[in-house]
XYZ file of C-alpha atoms in Angstrom:
754
model
C 28.694 -32.849 -56.586
C 27.586 -31.168 -52.825
C 29.972 -28.468 -53.790
C 28.536 -27.846 -57.339
C 25.447 -27.401 -55.485
C 26.820 -25.430 -52.751
C 28.349 -23.016 -55.502
C 24.559 -22.779 -57.605
C 22.739 -21.943 -54.861
C 25.189 -19.397 -53.366
C 24.858 -17.652 -57.095
C 21.367 -17.880 -57.115
C 21.109 -16.427 -53.877
C 23.174 -13.864 -55.163
C 21.567 -12.734 -58.161
C 17.846 -13.372 -56.961
C 19.443 -10.335 -54.297
C 20.489 -7.913 -57.636
C 17.328 -8.748 -59.354
C 14.996 -7.183 -56.602
C 17.376 -4.547 -55.569
C 17.088 -3.283 -59.332
C 13.524 -2.893 -58.549
C 13.005 -1.605 -55.150
C 11.888 -4.599 -53.391
C 14.535 -5.579 -50.957
C 15.855 -4.961 -48.288
C 19.113 -3.502 -46.706
C 22.191 -4.440 -48.458
C 23.576 -6.435 -45.793
C 21.019 -9.101 -46.981
C 23.535 -11.206 -49.356
C 25.672 -12.055 -46.463
C 22.625 -14.189 -44.587
C 21.946 -15.916 -46.950
C 24.866 -16.573 -48.124
C 25.837 -17.747 -44.156
C 22.554 -19.445 -44.076
C 24.213 -21.714 -46.945
C 27.131 -22.333 -45.571
C 25.364 -23.762 -42.409
C 23.070 -26.294 -44.500
C 26.245 -27.118 -46.605
C 27.901 -27.803 -42.845
C 24.584 -29.704 -41.947
C 24.032 -32.162 -44.588
C 26.723 -34.167 -44.226
C 25.056 -35.183 -40.894
C 21.589 -37.328 -40.183
C 19.090 -35.381 -38.606
C 19.744 -35.784 -34.805
C 23.709 -36.711 -34.490
C 25.758 -35.296 -32.680
C 29.301 -33.715 -33.996
C 31.397 -31.156 -32.806
C 32.554 -28.388 -34.660
C 33.682 -24.201 -34.141
C 32.313 -21.691 -35.351
C 32.146 -18.194 -36.329
C 29.199 -17.073 -36.385
C 27.871 -14.261 -38.633
C 26.871 -11.583 -36.270
C 30.081 -11.882 -34.276
C 29.777 -14.546 -31.957
C 31.548 -17.271 -31.517
C 30.799 -21.324 -30.674
C 32.824 -24.241 -30.224
C 31.345 -27.618 -29.007
C 28.800 -30.197 -29.282
C 25.990 -30.213 -32.081
C 22.217 -31.225 -33.542
C 20.575 -29.799 -35.602
C 22.033 -26.376 -35.359
C 21.324 -25.714 -32.188
C 24.372 -26.357 -29.604
C 23.761 -29.725 -27.363
C 26.324 -31.387 -24.526
C 29.104 -29.913 -24.105
C 30.292 -26.469 -25.673
C 31.596 -22.947 -24.868
C 29.397 -20.015 -26.273
C 30.885 -16.385 -26.198
C 29.131 -13.750 -27.222
C 30.635 -10.042 -28.829
C 29.643 -8.347 -26.352
C 32.124 -10.039 -23.574
C 29.388 -12.843 -21.823
C 30.197 -16.174 -21.852
C 28.755 -19.215 -21.366
C 30.636 -22.439 -21.140
C 28.988 -25.844 -19.871
C 26.046 -27.804 -20.826
C 23.445 -26.928 -24.037
C 20.070 -29.088 -24.882
C 18.864 -28.233 -28.254
C 20.223 -24.830 -27.729
C 19.341 -24.343 -24.293
C 21.457 -24.024 -21.463
C 20.881 -27.144 -19.342
C 22.894 -29.060 -16.632
C 26.442 -27.711 -15.635
C 27.864 -24.775 -17.174
C 29.628 -20.916 -15.384
C 28.165 -18.071 -16.972
C 30.596 -14.859 -16.743
C 29.800 -11.414 -17.661
C 32.289 -8.700 -18.661
C 31.952 -6.858 -15.477
C 34.280 -9.764 -13.347
C 30.983 -11.027 -12.353
C 30.404 -15.471 -12.281
C 27.749 -18.034 -11.804
C 28.709 -21.458 -11.647
C 26.425 -23.875 -10.371
C 22.811 -25.598 -12.228
C 20.680 -24.199 -15.571
C 17.458 -25.045 -16.436
C 15.758 -23.853 -19.849
C 18.762 -20.938 -20.072
C 17.815 -20.346 -16.221
C 20.229 -20.069 -12.876
C 17.729 -22.676 -11.631
C 19.128 -24.906 -8.738
C 22.202 -24.911 -6.557
C 24.914 -22.437 -7.765
C 27.603 -19.574 -7.394
C 27.803 -15.874 -7.788
C 30.169 -13.415 -7.130
C 29.413 -10.006 -7.806
C 30.955 -7.556 -9.817
C 31.673 -5.345 -6.432
C 32.899 -8.500 -4.788
C 29.598 -9.286 -3.597
C 29.179 -13.175 -3.117
C 26.648 -16.123 -3.507
C 25.464 -19.531 -2.699
C 22.907 -21.599 -2.451
C 19.653 -22.347 -4.215
C 17.889 -20.843 -7.375
C 15.037 -20.377 -9.085
C 14.390 -18.985 -12.632
C 17.031 -16.452 -11.777
C 16.056 -15.491 -8.713
C 17.896 -16.548 -5.203
C 14.975 -19.253 -3.789
C 15.583 -21.567 -1.164
C 18.154 -21.137 1.379
C 21.730 -19.894 0.640
C 24.420 -17.630 2.022
C 24.870 -14.366 0.936
C 28.528 -12.736 1.617
C 29.133 -8.945 0.493
C 32.059 -7.028 0.237
C 31.545 -5.015 3.258
C 32.153 -7.859 5.392
C 28.438 -8.028 6.219
C 27.555 -11.976 5.802
C 23.915 -13.225 5.447
C 22.930 -16.909 6.127
C 18.766 -17.678 5.877
C 15.259 -17.935 3.227
C 15.408 -16.085 0.122
C 11.880 -16.547 -2.023
C 11.801 -14.498 -5.133
C 15.761 -12.983 -5.245
C 14.787 -11.451 -1.499
C 15.451 -11.983 2.268
C 12.090 -14.016 3.472
C 11.367 -16.300 6.423
C 13.828 -17.299 8.910
C 17.372 -16.015 8.079
C 20.767 -14.851 10.735
C 22.391 -11.661 9.567
C 26.084 -10.353 10.845
C 27.516 -7.484 10.773
C 31.061 -7.323 9.886
C 31.332 -4.716 13.497
C 29.711 -7.699 15.533
C 26.349 -6.634 15.140
C 23.547 -9.628 14.772
C 20.003 -10.307 13.929
C 18.231 -13.734 14.120
C 14.935 -14.601 12.946
C 12.076 -13.487 10.219
C 12.407 -12.116 7.971
C 9.865 -10.690 4.833
C 10.908 -8.924 0.977
C 14.278 -8.244 1.238
C 13.740 -6.717 5.137
C 13.759 -7.697 8.515
C 10.225 -8.800 9.582
C 8.107 -10.584 12.324
C 9.938 -12.012 15.363
C 13.433 -12.013 15.828
C 16.672 -10.891 18.100
C 18.505 -8.871 17.546
C 22.005 -8.636 19.382
C 24.663 -5.582 19.338
C 28.452 -6.163 19.568
C 27.825 -4.504 23.528
C 26.551 -7.319 25.030
C 22.642 -4.810 24.188
C 20.029 -7.293 22.683
C 16.137 -6.864 21.167
C 14.012 -9.551 20.935
C 10.603 -9.296 19.660
C 8.432 -8.025 17.040
C 9.367 -6.239 14.036
C 8.325 -4.258 10.974
C 10.174 -2.563 8.048
C 13.282 -3.350 9.914
C 13.170 -1.773 13.533
C 11.191 -2.838 16.698
C 7.510 -2.928 16.302
C 5.037 -4.472 18.610
C 5.700 -6.283 21.621
C 9.164 -6.736 22.399
C 11.893 -6.035 25.108
C 15.300 -4.570 25.237
C 18.229 -5.852 27.031
C 21.215 -4.560 28.660
C 24.661 -6.194 30.075
C 24.104 -4.845 33.255
C 20.945 -6.123 34.303
C 18.465 -3.857 33.125
C 15.233 -4.416 30.454
C 12.504 -2.177 28.871
C 9.316 -3.888 28.223
C 6.788 -2.245 26.291
C 5.082 -1.195 22.887
C 6.690 -0.022 21.448
C 6.659 2.178 17.514
C 8.948 5.022 15.448
C 6.066 7.330 17.008
C 7.157 8.394 20.381
C 3.388 8.362 20.039
C 2.824 5.457 20.315
C 5.496 3.693 22.526
C 4.827 2.755 25.435
C 6.343 0.532 28.370
C 8.606 -0.171 31.109
C 11.833 0.204 31.520
C 13.803 -1.980 35.300
C 17.114 -0.560 36.007
C 19.787 -3.096 36.833
C 20.271 -2.264 40.815
C 23.932 -0.916 39.641
C 22.073 2.178 37.800
C 19.555 1.950 40.874
C 22.061 3.112 42.960
C 23.851 5.638 41.287
C 20.419 7.628 40.513
C 20.456 6.867 36.619
C 16.880 6.365 35.471
C 17.199 8.408 32.804
C 16.821 6.481 28.924
C 14.559 7.544 26.330
C 14.037 4.517 23.689
C 14.122 6.604 20.500
C 18.185 5.772 21.259
C 17.496 2.236 19.947
C 16.041 3.951 16.391
C 17.912 7.118 16.644
C 20.939 5.829 17.536
C 21.747 2.230 17.545
C 19.734 0.703 14.837
C 22.320 2.902 12.405
C 24.539 0.508 12.613
C 22.829 -2.321 10.687
C 21.937 -1.372 7.768
C 21.028 -3.824 4.901
C 23.469 -4.283 2.180
C 20.959 -4.394 -0.303
C 21.877 -7.239 -3.133
C 23.580 -7.010 -6.384
C 22.054 -5.617 -9.633
C 22.449 -7.340 -12.547
C 22.464 -6.120 -16.247
C 21.137 -9.256 -18.164
C 20.943 -11.954 -17.233
C 21.544 -15.834 -19.179
C 18.030 -16.402 -20.113
C 18.057 -13.059 -21.554
C 22.121 -13.918 -23.868
C 19.901 -14.607 -28.229
C 22.085 -17.583 -29.556
C 22.745 -16.426 -33.561
C 21.245 -19.760 -33.983
C 19.119 -21.057 -36.689
C 17.446 -24.582 -37.503
C 18.422 -26.359 -40.791
C 16.201 -25.750 -43.478
C 15.302 -30.210 -43.338
C 14.721 -29.575 -39.959
C 11.481 -27.938 -40.170
C 8.376 -29.658 -40.920
C 5.597 -29.189 -43.528
C 9.167 -27.889 -45.768
C 8.422 -24.361 -44.167
C 11.748 -22.479 -44.008
C 11.995 -20.371 -40.803
C 14.335 -17.021 -41.326
C 17.374 -17.228 -39.448
C 16.931 -14.514 -36.300
C 19.423 -11.478 -35.539
C 21.499 -11.746 -32.147
C 18.578 -8.991 -30.726
C 16.069 -10.976 -31.590
C 14.624 -8.909 -34.988
C 13.683 -11.807 -38.164
C 16.716 -11.052 -41.008
C 14.627 -9.804 -43.679
C 11.233 -7.571 -43.605
C 8.838 -9.149 -40.665
C 5.935 -10.830 -41.328
C 3.775 -7.805 -40.333
C 0.142 -8.858 -41.117
C -3.322 -8.320 -38.906
C -4.175 -10.267 -36.279
C -7.502 -9.892 -36.873
C -10.356 -11.745 -34.992
C -9.920 -15.687 -35.198
C -13.631 -17.003 -36.257
C -15.128 -20.231 -36.930
C -14.217 -19.869 -40.258
C -10.335 -19.512 -39.906
C -9.818 -23.321 -39.393
C -7.851 -23.710 -44.103
C -4.168 -23.703 -42.263
C -1.972 -23.313 -40.084
C -0.176 -20.402 -41.414
C 3.255 -20.662 -42.301
C 5.128 -20.198 -38.267
C 9.203 -19.034 -36.890
C 10.772 -20.733 -35.051
C 14.130 -19.350 -33.249
C 16.758 -21.083 -31.190
C 16.442 -18.422 -28.392
C 16.349 -19.234 -24.841
C 15.200 -16.867 -23.131
C 11.704 -18.086 -25.126
C 12.530 -22.067 -24.092
C 12.427 -22.828 -27.189
C 8.921 -22.474 -28.411
C 7.093 -20.970 -31.757
C 6.743 -17.458 -31.684
C 3.517 -16.728 -33.463
C 4.298 -13.549 -36.588
C 4.197 -11.063 -35.046
C 0.751 -8.404 -33.936
C 0.298 -5.219 -36.152
C -1.663 -3.288 -33.573
C -2.624 0.874 -33.534
C 0.277 2.964 -32.238
C -2.996 4.818 -30.313
C -6.296 3.273 -28.545
C -9.055 5.892 -28.583
C -10.336 5.906 -25.468
C -13.071 5.090 -24.903
C -16.213 6.936 -23.335
C -18.116 9.839 -23.923
C -16.569 13.276 -21.607
C -19.974 14.287 -19.860
C -19.826 17.900 -20.509
C -22.532 20.834 -20.226
C -24.475 19.791 -22.519
C -24.623 16.052 -22.315
C -28.101 15.160 -21.412
C -26.023 13.038 -18.062
C -24.699 16.309 -17.003
C -26.878 16.877 -14.055
C -27.215 13.270 -12.951
C -23.087 13.547 -12.949
C -23.079 16.465 -10.554
C -25.263 15.194 -8.352
C -23.496 12.002 -8.428
C -20.800 13.622 -7.814
C -22.258 16.281 -4.691
C -22.901 12.783 -3.668
C -20.070 11.185 -3.419
C -18.561 14.006 -1.908
C -20.696 14.365 1.135
C -20.110 10.564 1.765
C -16.980 10.219 1.888
C -16.400 13.217 2.869
C -18.835 13.764 5.810
C -16.530 12.612 9.775
C -17.311 9.549 11.177
C -15.883 7.245 13.104
C -12.812 5.559 12.297
C -13.456 2.367 9.985
C -13.065 -0.840 11.528
C -12.807 -3.589 9.317
C -14.323 -5.527 12.770
C -18.312 -4.919 11.664
C -21.300 -5.550 13.836
C -24.293 -7.273 11.955
C -26.479 -4.292 12.266
C -24.147 -2.755 10.253
C -24.974 -5.723 6.977
C -28.586 -4.649 7.745
C -30.328 -3.624 3.857
C -32.319 -1.448 5.930
C -28.386 0.596 7.084
C -29.756 3.615 4.499
C -29.823 7.024 4.974
C -31.111 9.379 3.074
C -29.366 13.427 2.722
C -31.430 16.380 1.076
C -29.338 18.492 -1.117
C -31.485 21.059 -1.961
C -29.952 24.064 -5.092
C -29.005 26.686 -2.513
C -27.129 24.439 0.569
C -28.003 22.806 4.233
C -26.215 22.591 7.070
C -24.378 19.496 5.650
C -24.881 20.057 2.270
C -23.389 22.493 -0.134
C -24.755 24.837 -2.666
C -24.559 23.403 -6.310
C -25.782 24.302 -9.605
C -27.973 21.347 -10.521
C -31.469 20.575 -9.752
C -32.670 19.907 -6.241
C -32.085 15.944 -5.114
C -31.934 13.289 -2.282
C -29.154 11.061 -1.936
C -29.081 8.710 -0.614
C -25.962 5.755 0.860
C -26.166 1.963 1.411
C -25.019 0.270 4.370
C -22.264 3.321 4.123
C -19.694 1.466 7.231
C -19.566 -1.904 5.128
C -18.115 0.275 2.226
C -15.966 2.289 4.683
C -14.324 -0.656 5.458
C -14.208 -2.364 2.282
C -12.279 0.497 0.758
C -10.393 0.085 3.861
C -9.280 -2.863 3.219
C -8.875 -2.967 -0.832
C -7.214 0.114 0.252
C -8.054 3.459 -1.508
C -7.120 6.459 0.060
C -10.266 8.550 0.693
C -9.106 11.981 -0.554
C -7.376 9.999 -3.526
C -10.980 8.190 -3.895
C -12.601 11.826 -3.663
C -10.561 13.313 -6.080
C -11.122 10.123 -8.941
C -14.730 11.177 -9.189
C -15.353 14.335 -7.686
C -12.031 15.867 -9.544
C -12.216 18.914 -11.727
C -12.095 16.153 -14.581
C -15.628 14.871 -16.128
C -16.665 11.026 -15.861
C -16.891 9.507 -19.274
C -20.160 7.696 -20.314
C -19.163 4.113 -22.548
C -20.444 5.191 -25.800
C -23.122 1.760 -25.039
C -25.311 0.062 -22.398
C -24.323 -3.314 -21.522
C -26.866 -5.644 -22.024
C -29.193 -5.485 -19.561
C -29.432 -1.575 -20.369
C -27.300 -0.507 -17.469
C -25.040 2.251 -18.364
C -21.429 2.744 -17.471
C -18.928 5.630 -16.324
C -15.503 5.340 -16.157
C -13.320 8.105 -14.285
C -10.677 10.028 -16.279
C -8.102 8.460 -14.526
C -9.620 5.103 -15.280
C -9.193 4.162 -11.849
C -13.330 3.583 -10.954
C -16.206 2.441 -12.691
C -19.449 3.383 -12.084
C -22.658 1.077 -13.247
C -25.815 2.086 -13.288
C -28.019 -1.048 -11.533
C -31.535 -1.743 -10.863
C -33.449 -2.480 -7.652
C -33.290 -6.455 -7.912
C -29.334 -6.078 -7.960
C -29.455 -3.968 -5.823
C -30.803 -6.341 -3.398
C -28.558 -9.258 -4.186
C -25.858 -7.528 -3.860
C -27.618 -5.720 0.419
C -28.496 -10.133 0.227
C -25.195 -11.235 -0.109
C -22.866 -8.299 1.238
C -21.673 -9.770 4.616
C -20.020 -12.926 2.579
C -18.592 -10.603 0.120
C -16.652 -9.132 2.620
C -15.723 -12.165 4.632
C -15.157 -13.193 1.091
C -12.621 -10.840 0.116
C -11.064 -9.771 3.646
C -10.121 -13.808 4.333
C -9.065 -13.969 0.224
C -6.172 -11.116 -1.531
C -6.371 -13.455 -3.945
C -9.618 -13.105 -4.636
C -11.173 -12.180 -8.213
C -14.751 -10.362 -7.732
C -15.277 -7.566 -9.063
C -14.645 -5.135 -5.521
C -17.352 -2.805 -5.175
C -16.970 0.647 -3.395
C -19.667 1.909 -2.924
C -23.572 1.415 -3.245
C -25.997 4.732 -3.720
C -29.089 6.211 -5.280
C -29.989 9.622 -6.347
C -33.529 10.444 -5.997
C -34.475 13.471 -8.773
C -37.250 16.060 -7.285
C -40.473 16.734 -10.038
C -43.199 15.250 -11.082
C -41.676 11.626 -12.776
C -39.802 11.088 -8.922
C -37.029 9.390 -11.375
C -34.219 6.793 -8.909
C -31.392 5.941 -9.946
C -28.712 3.259 -8.560
C -25.519 2.718 -8.622
C -22.368 1.375 -7.971
C -19.000 2.251 -8.184
C -16.241 -0.921 -8.747
C -13.000 -1.262 -9.780
C -11.552 -0.813 -13.559
C -9.935 -3.539 -14.390
C -8.636 -2.237 -17.261
C -7.177 0.375 -15.667
C -3.099 0.387 -16.342
C -0.544 1.939 -18.915
C -0.248 -1.329 -21.425
C -2.554 -0.919 -24.495
C -5.349 -4.082 -24.051
C -5.019 -4.849 -27.198
C -8.014 -7.676 -26.789
C -10.558 -7.963 -24.350
C -13.021 -10.843 -23.569
C -15.654 -11.846 -21.490
C -16.098 -15.324 -21.192
C -19.007 -17.669 -20.138
C -18.757 -21.091 -21.432
C -22.060 -21.357 -23.202
C -21.784 -21.059 -27.004
C -25.944 -20.040 -27.349
C -25.640 -15.946 -28.502
C -22.113 -16.151 -27.338
C -20.511 -14.690 -30.601
C -19.421 -11.491 -31.182
C -22.549 -9.101 -33.312
C -19.951 -6.574 -35.459
C -18.741 -6.728 -38.718
C -15.157 -7.291 -38.884
C -14.611 -3.548 -40.013
C -15.994 -2.056 -37.089
C -14.365 -4.527 -34.081
C -10.899 -2.609 -32.003
C -9.325 -3.019 -29.368
C -12.258 -1.825 -27.384
C -14.405 -4.303 -28.507
C -15.915 -7.527 -25.854
C -15.735 -10.302 -27.749
C -16.786 -13.417 -26.341
C -16.917 -17.272 -25.988
C -16.955 -17.777 -29.923
C -14.753 -15.670 -30.417
C -11.599 -16.917 -28.612
C -8.754 -17.543 -30.413
C -5.857 -18.647 -27.449
C -4.696 -21.035 -24.507
C -3.851 -19.173 -21.652
C -0.296 -20.656 -20.302
C 0.396 -19.267 -17.006
C 3.415 -20.681 -14.689
C 2.882 -24.001 -12.788
C 2.673 -21.877 -9.095
C 0.160 -19.004 -10.285
C -1.849 -21.788 -12.227
C -2.690 -23.650 -9.042
C -3.314 -20.471 -7.397
C -5.439 -19.854 -9.744
C -7.537 -22.388 -9.391
C -8.140 -22.750 -5.298
C -8.910 -18.665 -6.393
C -11.816 -19.791 -9.083
C -13.018 -22.695 -6.744
C -12.772 -20.162 -4.300
C -14.634 -17.502 -5.891
C -16.992 -20.016 -7.069
C -18.554 -21.230 -4.647
C -19.424 -18.436 -2.668
C -21.708 -16.911 -6.475
C -23.077 -20.675 -6.236
C -24.068 -20.342 -1.887
C -25.691 -17.364 -2.789
C -27.890 -18.647 -6.324
C -26.467 -15.974 -8.744
C -25.157 -17.200 -12.053
C -24.538 -15.568 -15.443
C -21.666 -13.684 -13.888
C -18.034 -13.943 -16.760
C -14.519 -13.945 -16.619
C -13.639 -10.992 -17.898
C -9.761 -11.291 -19.896
C -7.404 -8.338 -21.401
C -4.171 -9.013 -23.342
C -1.680 -6.887 -24.077
C 0.490 -8.224 -26.360
C 4.351 -7.382 -25.752
C 5.182 -8.211 -29.384
C 2.793 -4.809 -30.790
C 5.261 -1.961 -29.717
C 8.202 -4.015 -28.274
C 9.002 -2.666 -25.551
C 9.401 -5.143 -22.628
C 9.259 -2.136 -20.229
C 6.880 -2.599 -17.998
C 4.400 0.276 -16.706
C 4.196 1.478 -13.140
C 2.566 -1.010 -11.521
C 3.584 -4.055 -13.168
C 5.277 -6.833 -10.582
C 8.860 -6.721 -11.744
C 12.157 -8.618 -9.400
C 13.253 -6.236 -6.522
C 16.766 -5.643 -6.789
C 17.774 -7.470 -10.400
C 17.944 -4.322 -12.025
C 20.379 -1.373 -13.002
C 18.453 1.332 -13.972
C 18.636 1.760 -16.734
C 15.973 0.325 -19.334
C 14.931 -3.710 -19.040
C 15.885 -5.921 -21.495
C 14.126 -8.631 -23.378
C 13.288 -11.674 -20.958
C 12.048 -9.493 -18.315
C 8.543 -11.836 -19.579
C 10.044 -14.934 -17.699
C 11.002 -13.028 -14.285
C 8.029 -11.068 -14.316
C 5.979 -13.730 -14.710
C 7.898 -15.919 -10.764
C 7.312 -12.117 -9.693
C 3.950 -10.746 -10.295
C 2.636 -11.445 -6.596
C 5.815 -9.939 -4.430
C 2.779 -8.821 -2.533
C -0.917 -9.401 -2.259
C -4.268 -8.728 -4.778
C -1.898 -9.319 -7.871
C -3.861 -12.923 -9.561
C -4.603 -11.261 -12.549
C -3.192 -7.512 -12.200
C -0.803 -6.947 -14.281
C 0.052 -10.432 -14.817
C 2.977 -11.841 -17.163
C 2.141 -14.663 -18.889
C 2.211 -16.735 -22.591
C -1.120 -17.233 -24.686
C -1.199 -20.274 -27.419
C -2.748 -19.628 -30.635
C -6.517 -21.636 -31.512
C -7.850 -23.034 -34.816
C -10.987 -24.192 -34.579
C -11.951 -26.999 -37.577
C -14.546 -26.378 -38.959
C -17.644 -23.784 -38.878
C -20.240 -26.326 -38.835
C -19.476 -27.497 -34.740
C -19.797 -25.008 -31.743
C -16.375 -26.036 -30.779
C -15.309 -23.960 -27.663
C -12.310 -24.625 -27.490
C -10.233 -24.747 -30.401
C -6.651 -27.409 -31.031
C -3.568 -25.676 -30.737
C -1.472 -24.697 -33.024
C 1.816 -24.182 -31.404
C 2.407 -20.107 -32.221
C 3.132 -18.716 -28.829
C 2.610 -14.783 -27.363
C 4.457 -13.442 -25.019
C 1.147 -10.667 -23.198
C 0.612 -8.742 -19.764
C -2.556 -10.681 -18.350
C -5.865 -8.712 -17.019
C -8.831 -10.503 -15.681
C -10.590 -10.955 -12.832
C -14.944 -13.025 -12.666
C -17.462 -9.759 -13.219
C -21.649 -9.452 -13.265
C -22.131 -11.327 -10.154
C -25.303 -10.198 -8.816
C -27.534 -11.670 -11.699
C -29.479 -13.731 -9.548
C -31.615 -17.324 -10.204
C -35.152 -16.093 -10.184
C -38.132 -16.486 -12.570
C -37.523 -14.347 -14.763
C -34.313 -16.413 -15.178
C -35.753 -20.126 -15.015
C -38.154 -18.650 -17.526
C -35.758 -17.506 -19.890
C -34.372 -20.937 -19.438
C -36.704 -22.852 -20.247
C -37.881 -20.838 -23.370
C -34.673 -21.139 -24.622
C -33.716 -24.203 -23.874
C -36.857 -24.920 -26.842
C -34.719 -23.885 -29.396
C -31.535 -25.431 -28.375
C -29.527 -27.105 -25.855
C -29.928 -26.588 -22.571
C -26.692 -26.514 -21.824
C -25.139 -24.137 -24.355
C -27.294 -21.636 -22.742
C -26.749 -19.065 -19.632
C -29.523 -18.692 -17.776
C -28.924 -22.119 -15.874
C -28.551 -23.147 -11.916
C -26.595 -21.647 -10.129
C -24.744 -25.028 -9.330
C -25.192 -25.878 -13.331
C -23.912 -22.790 -14.190
C -20.468 -22.898 -12.107
C -19.368 -26.705 -12.934
C -19.552 -25.326 -17.080
C -18.181 -22.513 -15.840
C -14.976 -23.842 -14.265
C -15.191 -27.193 -16.316
C -13.962 -23.793 -19.848
C -11.813 -21.762 -17.698
C -9.664 -25.124 -17.108
C -8.933 -25.665 -20.671
C -8.386 -22.328 -21.808
C -6.145 -21.507 -18.907
C -3.546 -24.158 -17.974
C -0.112 -24.694 -16.544
C 2.544 -23.565 -18.935
C 5.033 -26.506 -19.168
């Protein structure tokens, strides 16, 4: 009876395919084979109960081969999987994911033997590269992490600590020629305190930076001579004292150049690069699909091919804004067995415009603010380019005095300190110039690049409409900087909290607060005597990625829904709390750092009596472009690429490595988001219910609008709106209450990725 039913199903599948082909509504010819293959698998599974573990050997439709134990169409237990490209895994499985002990081999001859977790090399394991390099030690998510011993094919050996795939911490490196180094490492190079011993008996002990001696150190020769002092590759910075041995004194040979260490001795001490792996175990997809009876709600998922594409036409729906009315039911979910995706449910593919129009209108001649832009550029060039003392992070308290401001007159014909210009006469004011120069240095902003971005040949762009506060925004052509006009009250708040802000960003590299680079004022001549105050900030969304969705999140509900009609919402629209339809899932280490940093930042803002700030979040959906190659600036695993285009599942490595350098929290962070749905239209539910649909994204986020004082105006606003609605739902509340509500909300929409 079952054989007869299977034959009927096959016949019906082929008939449907032919009928659809006649009317031109179906896909390519290979679909018939895939439908029959799926029927065959379901027929084979019908003899086994749900959850039953059984042994089976299968040649899969795409050419892959698997022999081992199964459960509900997943490899489960011990098994061997061979891919058509020559990769092979033999070991333990757990519902389609490599989990436990196993061996993964590459066609190049490389091999890993050890522990796996969720498809990743994770735990203790040994790796042998195609060139003969070998590593034995601890791994985390495909990367050497913890203690390990690396034996290079040329005979060198490193025994020590690793961090995210690179030597970091304490370690010992022994060269084949007998030289050795014992000490500290950072990002794969010698850095910190350490001791280098040459085979000829010479020893250097002291500070290192980027693989060479730098700072205090002592070099000792085997004859008893030694040199003590400050080391530097730049001869002008090198200084110290040479103490010759008795034998040298007798011979009168006292000439020795410290640069010999850099030019000769260290040439024999180059560090071997780490191996480059073309594809990682977590990137290998399985040509396996769920049985129809294993899916919930009788929704039959479509099979995923070996490269992750769906066999039939993709569900190409517009991923528009999800309002409160989007609760009529959960859409069909596509389930894929993909250990690179950790087995979660991938949401339907997202369709976005291929090209997103650049924000803003270019300020060209004839624009109403053209002269103001010229004045601004002239003032910035004067402020940044004029000679002054070398910037220092150790500032005197007087540098933060609000009275520390300087006026400069810019007549059209020029003056001793200003150039002639085609604009009208104006006056220029710099607020606390030493502090902002130090901030630019702290944020690693080069003065020449800064001037070129703002004052170069390219005009600024004015955003189409002012913000809620009435401020106007301007963007530099390269999108690196945003210029915002300010009210006098905001200037006072920034100057008041400037000392605390400076100390805060100096102490915490990963602060999420807006980066400020300059505070200025232009005073136009004429009867009006108009003053325009503005601040120069970093643009959070300066990236080669397209920002597909952006959200401004405060944790309040009153007025926190975008009032644009659906047709006008695009990638440049800033959505609000009640428009949010995602939960942002960060890996454990980053989530913990995120919570710590939000707490630190909010404590400072609460202490400064500031409220009404928000978390600005930008999302780039990887599925929208299909391109897994991160643009410049995205943190990627060093030493794990072969120079070709990266393959799928790079998101997971990016997720772990996005913070190898400082100031990376919230910038170009690979993560996952889960779509949510609100229950009904009547309840203003801030955070919707998770649907189980996940998307790979690149995240950008930071705390903005941190200059709103809780003054009498805001107190009156709070009193007035409290009459109309719930006092807890409005933005204008006491800074302490605002901070508490903001954090409670943010920790609900940002969670740990388990």
